[in-house]
Amino acid sequence: MSILNISATEVSIFYLVGFPGMESAHIWIFIPICLLYTVAILGNCTILFFIKSEPSLHEPMYYFLSMLALSDLGLSISSLPTMLKVLLFNSPDISPNICFAQEFFIHEFSAMESSVLLIMSFDRYIAICNPLRYTSILTSARVLQIGLAFSLKNVLLILPFPVTLMHLRYCKKNLLSHSYCLHQDVMKLACSDNKFNVIYGLFVALTGVLDITFIFMSYVLILRAVLGIASQRERLKVLSTCVSHICAVLIFYVPVISLAVIHRLASRSSPISKILMADIFLLVPPVMNPIIYCVKSQQMRNVILEKLCQKQN
């Protein structure tokens, strides 16, 4: 049976894609991908475990880090089942409803990660520019309120994606471009009017642009405050507290921007480059964020080493 449905009847199955032209090597491609998923899930679970169990880490910065770890976990778990299904079991079919659910969770956790990175930039701004009021501004209750508010905002922001996709008709094409479902990918398959999806997709993308704009503005204010410090050693010490967050921002946004550019230059870019960039966007941040924060945060590193030494003794 051909995976391209060109009949006039409405399709009941979508088909995912692994790496076109490399189907015989899917099992070998899956091995490093599976390793990355394992590192991402174990790394973020480790972060959550130590933040929950260690009282010295019950601070705003680490509460926000736990939100980032939850977002990374959600992103990994949302895309893993279909990637496993396509690459390991060579079973590319997926029902539309499951596809809509998956794209909701992938976009929801991506939006949440963007929001958490924005919140963490505000955290760094307050810690550096207003350190005496840091604990009074970012109380545990306020951190929880911020987390819940942004979570609700992102659910409401992304919910129209699956709802509107469910009301479109799919009657000619059913072949997707990745081994998981994305909104911009699914809506292109519709044979009914999808103008609302296009416009709303651009609106959601603009909220991401706003996030990165506010992050940039936060660092402009931080840099201005740091340049007012007389001692160069103190300047470097203050800036070093931002390194982990800056790395997390770059790891998240560089693949997003690169993917947008590749899709814009679709006629001149190969399908493999799109697939690789999309996979990097889903896999690299969840893998690298726990490593970055464990390596760069001395407090986190000391807690982990202390716990490991206790177990050995």
Phi, psi and omega in degrees: 000130180288143179277358176258115181263113184246016180281169181276350180282158182288136182282149180245355181221137169258160178235128179274165182232137175272256176238101185305133180084355181236028184302324182291340181259007183303320182297323180284327176292326183293330184301306177294326179295318178297321178298318179296318177299317180298314179298318181297313183292314180294319181297314181287326174296323178297314178303311182296320181297312183290323178294322180288320189269344184253110182302328182293344179263007179276068180230158182308316182302318183280334172296317178293324177297323178294325175296320178296318179296320177296319178297317179295319177299313180300319180297317180293312184292330180293323185264342185300312186303314182286327177295320176298316182297318183283309188281323185268319185253001178051045181236089189276352185285146179209138180286149181305317183296319177294322178297315179297320179295317181296315181294330176297311183292321179297313180289325179297311181289330175294316178296322179294321178297318177299317179296318181295320177298324176294313179300318181294330176291322175295322177301314179295322179298313181294318182298325184267318186270339180217058189296329183291334181256006185304307184290332179281331178281311183259071175284165180301319180296319181290323177299316178298317179298317179298314180300315180293320181297315180290325177297315179296318179302317182288324176298313180294327180290319187269338184306322178299337180303298181293326182298313181288325178296326180294336183265001175272159176257140180236109189228351182237316184244144176216019180258116180275177186255354184223178178268020175205167186263132174236149184302311183295335180281314183292319186295336179290341180280346186291142175257000174258175185294120181243025182301320179299318180297320179296311182295315182291326176299320177294322178298316179296320178298323179295326177296325175293321176297320177298319179303309183291331176294315179292326175297315180298317179297322178300318181286333173297315179293321178296314181297321178296319179293320182293321180294343177278354178277132186290315185281129178293324179298318179293323177301311181296323179296317180293315181295330180297336179288347181259352187300314182301316181293319179299318178298317180297320179297314181295318181296327181278314190274331181298312176297324179298312180294318179298319179296320178297319179294317181297318179293326178293325179260039188305321184292337183254001181246146182281154177301326181298321181295322177295315182296316180298316181293321178294321178292323177297318179301321182279329189260321189291312179302314178297331179283315190278327184302313178298322180295313181300311184288330176287325181282315187275335180269109182297322181296315178296317181298317180295320179297314181296315180296321180296316180295320180294319178295323178297320180292322180292328180277000000 
